[in-house]
Tab-separated table of C-alpha atoms in Angstrom:
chain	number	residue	atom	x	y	z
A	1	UNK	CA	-225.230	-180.193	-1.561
A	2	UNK	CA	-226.198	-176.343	-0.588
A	3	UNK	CA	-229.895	-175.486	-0.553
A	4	UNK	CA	-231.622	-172.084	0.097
A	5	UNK	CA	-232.506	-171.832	3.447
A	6	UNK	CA	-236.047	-173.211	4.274
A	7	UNK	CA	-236.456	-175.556	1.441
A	8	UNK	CA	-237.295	-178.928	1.639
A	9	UNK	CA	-234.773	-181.306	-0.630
A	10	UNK	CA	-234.241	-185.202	-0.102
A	11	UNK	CA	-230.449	-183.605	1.384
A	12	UNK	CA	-232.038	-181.581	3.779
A	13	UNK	CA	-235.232	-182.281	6.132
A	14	UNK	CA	-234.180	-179.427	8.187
A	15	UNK	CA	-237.476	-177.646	7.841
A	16	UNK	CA	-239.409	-180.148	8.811
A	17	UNK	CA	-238.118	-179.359	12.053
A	18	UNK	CA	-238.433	-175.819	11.777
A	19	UNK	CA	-242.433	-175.893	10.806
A	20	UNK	CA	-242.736	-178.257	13.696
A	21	UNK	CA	-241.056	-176.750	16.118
A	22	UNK	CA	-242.296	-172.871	15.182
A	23	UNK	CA	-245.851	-174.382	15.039
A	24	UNK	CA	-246.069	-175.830	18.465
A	25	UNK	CA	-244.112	-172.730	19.814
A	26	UNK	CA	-246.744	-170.223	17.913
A	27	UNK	CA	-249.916	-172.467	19.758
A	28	UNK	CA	-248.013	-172.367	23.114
A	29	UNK	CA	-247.931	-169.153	23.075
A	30	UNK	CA	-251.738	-168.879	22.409
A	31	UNK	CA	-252.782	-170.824	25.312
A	32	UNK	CA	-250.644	-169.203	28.039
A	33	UNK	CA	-251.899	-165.732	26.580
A	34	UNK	CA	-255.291	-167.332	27.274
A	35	UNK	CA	-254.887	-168.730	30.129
A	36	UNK	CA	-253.943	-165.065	31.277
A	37	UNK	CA	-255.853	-163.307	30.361
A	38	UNK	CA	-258.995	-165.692	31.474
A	39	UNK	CA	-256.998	-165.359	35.032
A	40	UNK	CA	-256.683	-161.740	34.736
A	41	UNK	CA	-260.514	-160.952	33.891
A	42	UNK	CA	-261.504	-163.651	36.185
A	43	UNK	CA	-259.330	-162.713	39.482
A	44	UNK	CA	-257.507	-159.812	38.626
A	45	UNK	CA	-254.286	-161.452	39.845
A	46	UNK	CA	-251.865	-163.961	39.263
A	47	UNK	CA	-250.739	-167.053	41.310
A	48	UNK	CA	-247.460	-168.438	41.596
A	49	UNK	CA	-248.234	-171.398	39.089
A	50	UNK	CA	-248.822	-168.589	36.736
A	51	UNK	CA	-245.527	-167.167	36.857
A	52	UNK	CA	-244.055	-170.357	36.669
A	53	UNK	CA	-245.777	-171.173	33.081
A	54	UNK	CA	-244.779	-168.316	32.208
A	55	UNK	CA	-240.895	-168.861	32.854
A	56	UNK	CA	-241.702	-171.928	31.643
A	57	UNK	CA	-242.882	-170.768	27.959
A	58	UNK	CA	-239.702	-167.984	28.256
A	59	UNK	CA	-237.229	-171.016	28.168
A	60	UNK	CA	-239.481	-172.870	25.391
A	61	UNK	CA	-239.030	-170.126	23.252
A	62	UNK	CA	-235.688	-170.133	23.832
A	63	UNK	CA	-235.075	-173.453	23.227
A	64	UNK	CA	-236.973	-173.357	19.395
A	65	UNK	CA	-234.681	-171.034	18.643
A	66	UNK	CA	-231.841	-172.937	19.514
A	67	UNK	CA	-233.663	-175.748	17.800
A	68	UNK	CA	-233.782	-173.126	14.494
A	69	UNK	CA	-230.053	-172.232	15.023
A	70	UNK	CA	-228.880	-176.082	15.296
A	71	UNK	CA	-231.455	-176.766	11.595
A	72	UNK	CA	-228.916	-173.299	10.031
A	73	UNK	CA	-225.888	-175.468	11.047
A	74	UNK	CA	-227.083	-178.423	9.766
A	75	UNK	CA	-229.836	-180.483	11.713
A	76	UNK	CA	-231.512	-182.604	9.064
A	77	UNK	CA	-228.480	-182.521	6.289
A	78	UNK	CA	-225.645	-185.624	5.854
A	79	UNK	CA	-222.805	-184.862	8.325
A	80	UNK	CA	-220.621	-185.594	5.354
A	81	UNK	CA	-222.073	-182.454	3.292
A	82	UNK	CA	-221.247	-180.374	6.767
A	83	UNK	CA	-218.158	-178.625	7.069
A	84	UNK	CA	-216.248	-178.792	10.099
A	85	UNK	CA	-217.019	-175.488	11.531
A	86	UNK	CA	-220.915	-176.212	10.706
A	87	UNK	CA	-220.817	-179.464	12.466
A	88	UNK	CA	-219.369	-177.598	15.332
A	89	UNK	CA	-221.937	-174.934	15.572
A	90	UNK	CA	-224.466	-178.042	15.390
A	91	UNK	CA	-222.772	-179.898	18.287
A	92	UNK	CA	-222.995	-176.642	20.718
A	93	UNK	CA	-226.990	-175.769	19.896
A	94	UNK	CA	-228.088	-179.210	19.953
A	95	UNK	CA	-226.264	-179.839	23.344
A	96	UNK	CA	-227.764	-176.183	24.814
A	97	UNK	CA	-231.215	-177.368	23.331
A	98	UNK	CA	-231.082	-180.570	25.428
A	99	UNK	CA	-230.533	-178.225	28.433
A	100	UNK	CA	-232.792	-175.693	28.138
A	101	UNK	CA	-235.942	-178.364	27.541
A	102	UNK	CA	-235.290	-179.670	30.394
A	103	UNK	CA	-236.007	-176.366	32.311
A	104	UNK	CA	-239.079	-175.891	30.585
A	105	UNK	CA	-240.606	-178.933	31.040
A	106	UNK	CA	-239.659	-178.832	34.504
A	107	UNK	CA	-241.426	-175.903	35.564
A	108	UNK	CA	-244.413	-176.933	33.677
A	109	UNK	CA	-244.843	-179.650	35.864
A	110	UNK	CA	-244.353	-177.653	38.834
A	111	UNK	CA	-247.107	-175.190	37.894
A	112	UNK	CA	-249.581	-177.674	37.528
A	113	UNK	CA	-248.884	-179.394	40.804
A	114	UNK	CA	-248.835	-175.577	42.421
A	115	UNK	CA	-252.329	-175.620	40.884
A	116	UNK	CA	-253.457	-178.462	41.734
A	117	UNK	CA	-252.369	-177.186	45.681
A	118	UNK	CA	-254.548	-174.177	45.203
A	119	UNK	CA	-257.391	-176.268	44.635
A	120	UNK	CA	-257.405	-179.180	47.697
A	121	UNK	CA	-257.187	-178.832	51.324
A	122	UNK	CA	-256.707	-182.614	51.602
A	123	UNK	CA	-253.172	-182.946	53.203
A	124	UNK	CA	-252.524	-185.951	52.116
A	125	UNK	CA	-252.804	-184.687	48.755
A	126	UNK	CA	-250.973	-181.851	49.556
A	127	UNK	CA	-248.302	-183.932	51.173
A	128	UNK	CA	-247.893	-185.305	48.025
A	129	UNK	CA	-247.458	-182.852	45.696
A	130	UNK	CA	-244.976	-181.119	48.216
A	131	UNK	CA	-242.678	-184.686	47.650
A	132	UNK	CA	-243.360	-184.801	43.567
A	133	UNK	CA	-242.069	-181.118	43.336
A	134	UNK	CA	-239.174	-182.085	45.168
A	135	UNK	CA	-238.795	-185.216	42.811
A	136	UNK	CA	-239.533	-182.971	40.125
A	137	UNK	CA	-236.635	-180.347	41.059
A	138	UNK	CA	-234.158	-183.281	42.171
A	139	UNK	CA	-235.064	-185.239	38.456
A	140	UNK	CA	-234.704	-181.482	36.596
A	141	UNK	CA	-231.022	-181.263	38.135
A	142	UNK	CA	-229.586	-184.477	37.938
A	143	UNK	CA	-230.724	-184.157	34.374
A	144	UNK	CA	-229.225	-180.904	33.815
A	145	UNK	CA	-226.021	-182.300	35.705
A	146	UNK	CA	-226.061	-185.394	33.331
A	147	UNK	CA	-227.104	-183.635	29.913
A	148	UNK	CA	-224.216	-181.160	31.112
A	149	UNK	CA	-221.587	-183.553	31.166
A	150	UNK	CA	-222.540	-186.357	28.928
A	151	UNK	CA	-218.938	-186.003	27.191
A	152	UNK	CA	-215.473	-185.606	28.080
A	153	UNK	CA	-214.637	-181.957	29.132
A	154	UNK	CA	-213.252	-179.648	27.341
A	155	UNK	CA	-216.080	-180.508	24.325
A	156	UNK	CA	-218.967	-182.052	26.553
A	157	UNK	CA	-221.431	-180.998	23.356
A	158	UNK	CA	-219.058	-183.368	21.048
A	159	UNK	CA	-221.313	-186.464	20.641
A	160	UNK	CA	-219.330	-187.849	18.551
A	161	UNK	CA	-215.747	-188.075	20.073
A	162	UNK	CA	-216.356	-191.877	21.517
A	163	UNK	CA	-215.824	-190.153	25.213
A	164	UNK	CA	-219.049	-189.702	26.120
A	165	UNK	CA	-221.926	-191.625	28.713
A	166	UNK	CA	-223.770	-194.263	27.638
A	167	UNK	CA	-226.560	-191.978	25.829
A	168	UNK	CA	-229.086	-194.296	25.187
A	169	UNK	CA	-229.331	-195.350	29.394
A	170	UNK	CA	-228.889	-191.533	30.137
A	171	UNK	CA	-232.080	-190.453	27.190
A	172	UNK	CA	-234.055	-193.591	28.929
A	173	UNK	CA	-233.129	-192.618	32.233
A	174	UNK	CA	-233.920	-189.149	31.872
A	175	UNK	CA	-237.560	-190.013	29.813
A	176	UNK	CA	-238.529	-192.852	32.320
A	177	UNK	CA	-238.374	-190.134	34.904
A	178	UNK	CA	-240.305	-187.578	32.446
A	179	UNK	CA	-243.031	-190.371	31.775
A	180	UNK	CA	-243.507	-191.246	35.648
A	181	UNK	CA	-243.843	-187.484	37.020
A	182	UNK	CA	-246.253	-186.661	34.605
A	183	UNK	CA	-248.244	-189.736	35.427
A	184	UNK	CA	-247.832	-188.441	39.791
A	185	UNK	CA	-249.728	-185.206	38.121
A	186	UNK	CA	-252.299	-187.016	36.803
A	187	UNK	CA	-252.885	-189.567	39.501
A	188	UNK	CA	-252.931	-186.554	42.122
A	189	UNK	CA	-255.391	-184.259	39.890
A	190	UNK	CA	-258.133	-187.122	39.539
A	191	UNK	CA	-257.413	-188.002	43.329
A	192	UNK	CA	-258.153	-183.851	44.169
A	193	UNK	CA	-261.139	-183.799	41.645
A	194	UNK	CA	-262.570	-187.093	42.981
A	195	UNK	CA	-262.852	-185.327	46.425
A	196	UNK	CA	-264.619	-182.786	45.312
A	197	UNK	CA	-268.623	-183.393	45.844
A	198	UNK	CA	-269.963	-182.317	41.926
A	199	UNK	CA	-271.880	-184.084	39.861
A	200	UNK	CA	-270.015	-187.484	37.747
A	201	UNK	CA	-270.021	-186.114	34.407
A	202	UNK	CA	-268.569	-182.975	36.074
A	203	UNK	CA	-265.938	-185.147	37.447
A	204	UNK	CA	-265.475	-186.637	34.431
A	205	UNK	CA	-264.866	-183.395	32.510
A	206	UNK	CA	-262.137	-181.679	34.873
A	207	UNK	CA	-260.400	-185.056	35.547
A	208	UNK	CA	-260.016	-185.158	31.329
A	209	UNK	CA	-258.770	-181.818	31.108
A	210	UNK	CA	-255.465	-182.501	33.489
A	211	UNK	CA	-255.606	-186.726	32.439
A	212	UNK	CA	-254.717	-184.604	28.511
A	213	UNK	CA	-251.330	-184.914	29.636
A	214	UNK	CA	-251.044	-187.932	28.998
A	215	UNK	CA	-250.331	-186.786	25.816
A	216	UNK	CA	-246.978	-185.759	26.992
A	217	UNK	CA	-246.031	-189.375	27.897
A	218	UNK	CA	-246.752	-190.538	24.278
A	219	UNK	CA	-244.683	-187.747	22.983
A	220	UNK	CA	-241.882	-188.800	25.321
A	221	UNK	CA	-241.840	-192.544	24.157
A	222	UNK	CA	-241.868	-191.617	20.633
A	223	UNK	CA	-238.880	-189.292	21.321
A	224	UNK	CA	-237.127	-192.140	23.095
A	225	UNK	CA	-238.463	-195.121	19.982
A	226	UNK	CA	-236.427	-192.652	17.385
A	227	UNK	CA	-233.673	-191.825	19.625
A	228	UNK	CA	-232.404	-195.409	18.822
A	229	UNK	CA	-231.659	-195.231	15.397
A	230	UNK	CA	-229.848	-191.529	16.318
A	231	UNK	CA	-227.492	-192.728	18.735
A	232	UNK	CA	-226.253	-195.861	16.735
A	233	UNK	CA	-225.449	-194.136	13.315
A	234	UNK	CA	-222.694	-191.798	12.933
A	235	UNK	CA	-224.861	-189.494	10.829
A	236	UNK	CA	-226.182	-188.300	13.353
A	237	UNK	CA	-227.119	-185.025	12.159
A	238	UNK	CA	-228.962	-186.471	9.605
A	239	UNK	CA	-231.139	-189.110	11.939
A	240	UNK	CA	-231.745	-185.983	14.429
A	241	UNK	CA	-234.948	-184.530	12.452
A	242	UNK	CA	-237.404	-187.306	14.329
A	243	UNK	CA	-236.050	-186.687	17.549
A	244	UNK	CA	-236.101	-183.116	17.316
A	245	UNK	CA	-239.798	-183.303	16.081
A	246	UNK	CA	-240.703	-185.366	18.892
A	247	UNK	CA	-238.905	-183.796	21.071
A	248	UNK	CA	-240.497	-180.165	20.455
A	249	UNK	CA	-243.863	-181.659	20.439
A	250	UNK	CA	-243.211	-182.988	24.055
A	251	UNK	CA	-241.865	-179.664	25.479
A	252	UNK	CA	-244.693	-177.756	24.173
A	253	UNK	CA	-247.144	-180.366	25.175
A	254	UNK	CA	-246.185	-179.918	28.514
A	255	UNK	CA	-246.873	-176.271	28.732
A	256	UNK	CA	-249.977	-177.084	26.755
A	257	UNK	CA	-251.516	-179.498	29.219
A	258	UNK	CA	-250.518	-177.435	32.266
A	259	UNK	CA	-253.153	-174.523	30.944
A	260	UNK	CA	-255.622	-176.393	29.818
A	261	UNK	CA	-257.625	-176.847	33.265
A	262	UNK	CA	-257.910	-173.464	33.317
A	263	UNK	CA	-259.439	-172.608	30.102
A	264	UNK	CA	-262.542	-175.353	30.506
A	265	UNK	CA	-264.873	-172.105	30.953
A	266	UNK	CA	-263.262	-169.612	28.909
A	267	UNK	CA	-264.750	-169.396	25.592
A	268	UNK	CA	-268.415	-170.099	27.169
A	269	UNK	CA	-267.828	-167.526	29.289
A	270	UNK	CA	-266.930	-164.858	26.926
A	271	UNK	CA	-269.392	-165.892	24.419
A	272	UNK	CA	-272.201	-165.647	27.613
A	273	UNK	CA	-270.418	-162.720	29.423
A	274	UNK	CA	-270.003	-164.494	33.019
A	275	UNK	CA	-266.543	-165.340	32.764
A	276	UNK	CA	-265.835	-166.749	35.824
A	277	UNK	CA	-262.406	-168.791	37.550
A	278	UNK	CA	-262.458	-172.459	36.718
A	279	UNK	CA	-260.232	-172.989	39.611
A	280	UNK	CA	-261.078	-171.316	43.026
A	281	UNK	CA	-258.916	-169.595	44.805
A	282	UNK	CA	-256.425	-171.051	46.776
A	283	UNK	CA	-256.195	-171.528	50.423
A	284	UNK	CA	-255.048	-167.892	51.703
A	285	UNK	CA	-253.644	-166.965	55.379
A	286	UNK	CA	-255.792	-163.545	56.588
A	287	UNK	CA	-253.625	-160.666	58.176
A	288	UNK	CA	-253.290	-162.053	61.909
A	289	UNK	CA	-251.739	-165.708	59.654
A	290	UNK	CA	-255.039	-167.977	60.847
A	291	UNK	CA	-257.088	-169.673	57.861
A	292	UNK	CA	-260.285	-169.199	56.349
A	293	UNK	CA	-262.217	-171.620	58.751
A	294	UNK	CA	-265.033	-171.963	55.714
A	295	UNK	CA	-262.436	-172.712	53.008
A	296	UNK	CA	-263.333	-176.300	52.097
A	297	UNK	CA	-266.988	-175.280	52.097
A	298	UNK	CA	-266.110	-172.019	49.722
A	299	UNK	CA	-263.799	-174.663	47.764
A	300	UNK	CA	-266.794	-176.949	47.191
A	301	UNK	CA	-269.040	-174.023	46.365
A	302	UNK	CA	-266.683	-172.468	44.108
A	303	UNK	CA	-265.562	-175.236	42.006
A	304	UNK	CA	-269.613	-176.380	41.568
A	305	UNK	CA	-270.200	-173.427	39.704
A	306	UNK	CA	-267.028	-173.355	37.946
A	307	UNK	CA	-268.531	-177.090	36.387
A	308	UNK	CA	-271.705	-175.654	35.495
A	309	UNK	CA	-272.699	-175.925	31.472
């Protein structure tokens, strides 16, 4: 049954996806601008986990769009009211929206352990992060690899042909992954903070604004709890809108949680006019390539005040 675009019918929960996804997309976009800008007024330059959040949020908005495009073709309608040619259409975004989340949440992790680098000179810490990005990179392609070529060549966005990978082992497989790399970040950002001699409730503040991504992993297991239903019906563009949902929330959660040690200070700084880095600067090399002999001192200093209030 045809509906005007937008509107909500008991035929077509398309737009639930759309006002979900647009939503998140709209407040991602409002905490990497802050985040920015707080770095920009604080140091006057930008790090290299800053231009990967931002590369990170370029794909995101990509992929919402492709998320819109895949709701015009008929995400959230009954594959029987779809003509052929629309069910086609839906096939190709859904399969490039698969994709292209994958990148963004990828690089999202991999600014926040770059971050979490700038902050520690432990080196077992820094070991550490140097292996996760490396499991985060090999996880991101295999993924990509996987996602790629879930079906039968020449249609691998055809989910529906009956020559295609198991896709329930592959969505676990891929989410398990998700879920344990976000937990690394964690577990390494209350490790770094816990090393760093401020007061407990100080602790306690900076190791809550990283453990927040946590949210992430609940976003992931709810994507993978109503993938179940999706991959066992055969209208599957109908059974889509809750994994869509989930899975928008999850992306942009990710980007989310990777700004949100920075911004601690921000609106207490610009309400007091002292707005200062919440995050010290990193461990630099001087012109002749030898290190700042008093960095773990500065580091200490630094990240005291940054706590204060």
């Amino acid at each position: 049954m045809p509906t005007r675009h937008g509107e909500i019918t008991p035929f077509d929960h398309g737009p639930y996806v759309v006002v979900a996804a647009y939503t998140m997309m709209v407040t991602t976009i409002l905490f990497v601008l802050t985040r920015l800008v707080a770095k920009a007024l604080a140091t006057r330059t930008f790090r290299i986990d800053d231009y990967f959040i931002i590369a990170s949020v370029a794909f995101a908005i990509v992929q919402t769009i492709l998320v819109h495009c895949a709701v015009k073709n008929g995400l959230g309608r009954h594959r029987a009211s779809l003509t052929d040619l629309e069910f086609d259409r839906y096939s190709k975004f859904n399969y490039a929206c698969q994709i292209v989340l994958i990148i963004a949440i990828s690089l999202a992790k991999i600014s926040l352990t770059l971050l979490i680098t700038m902050i520690t000179p432990s080196r077992p810490i820094l070991s550490a992060c140097r292996i996760l990005h490396a499991v985060v990179v090999a996880w991101a392609f295999a993924s990509i690899v996987a996602l790629a070529l879930q079906c039968d060549i020449p249609h691998p966005y055809d989910f529906t042909s009956g020559r295609c990978l198991n896709q329930a082992a592959l969505y676990d497989t891929i989410g398990a992954f998700n879920i344990v790399t976000d937990a690394a970040i964690i577990s390494l950002s209350i490790s770094m903070i816990w090393k760093v001699h401020v007061h407990a409730w100080k602790q306690l503040v900076v190791v809550t604004s990283f453990s927040i991504r946590l949210l992430v992993c609940g976003a992931t297991i709810a994507q993978l709890v109503t993938l179940r239903p999706y991959f066992k019906s055969t209208d599957q563009t109908w059974l889509n809108v809750n994994p869509s949902i989930c899975s928008e929330i999850m992306m942009h959660l990710s980007i989310i949680t990777a700004c949100i040690p920075l911004l601690k200070r921000f609106v207490t700084d610009l309400q007091t006019g002292h707005l200062i880095a919440t995050i010290p600067e990193h461990h630099e090399l001087n012109s002749s390539g030898q290190t700042h002999a008093p960095y773990w001192k500065h580091t200490n200093e630094n990240y005291s005040k940054a706590t204060e209030n």
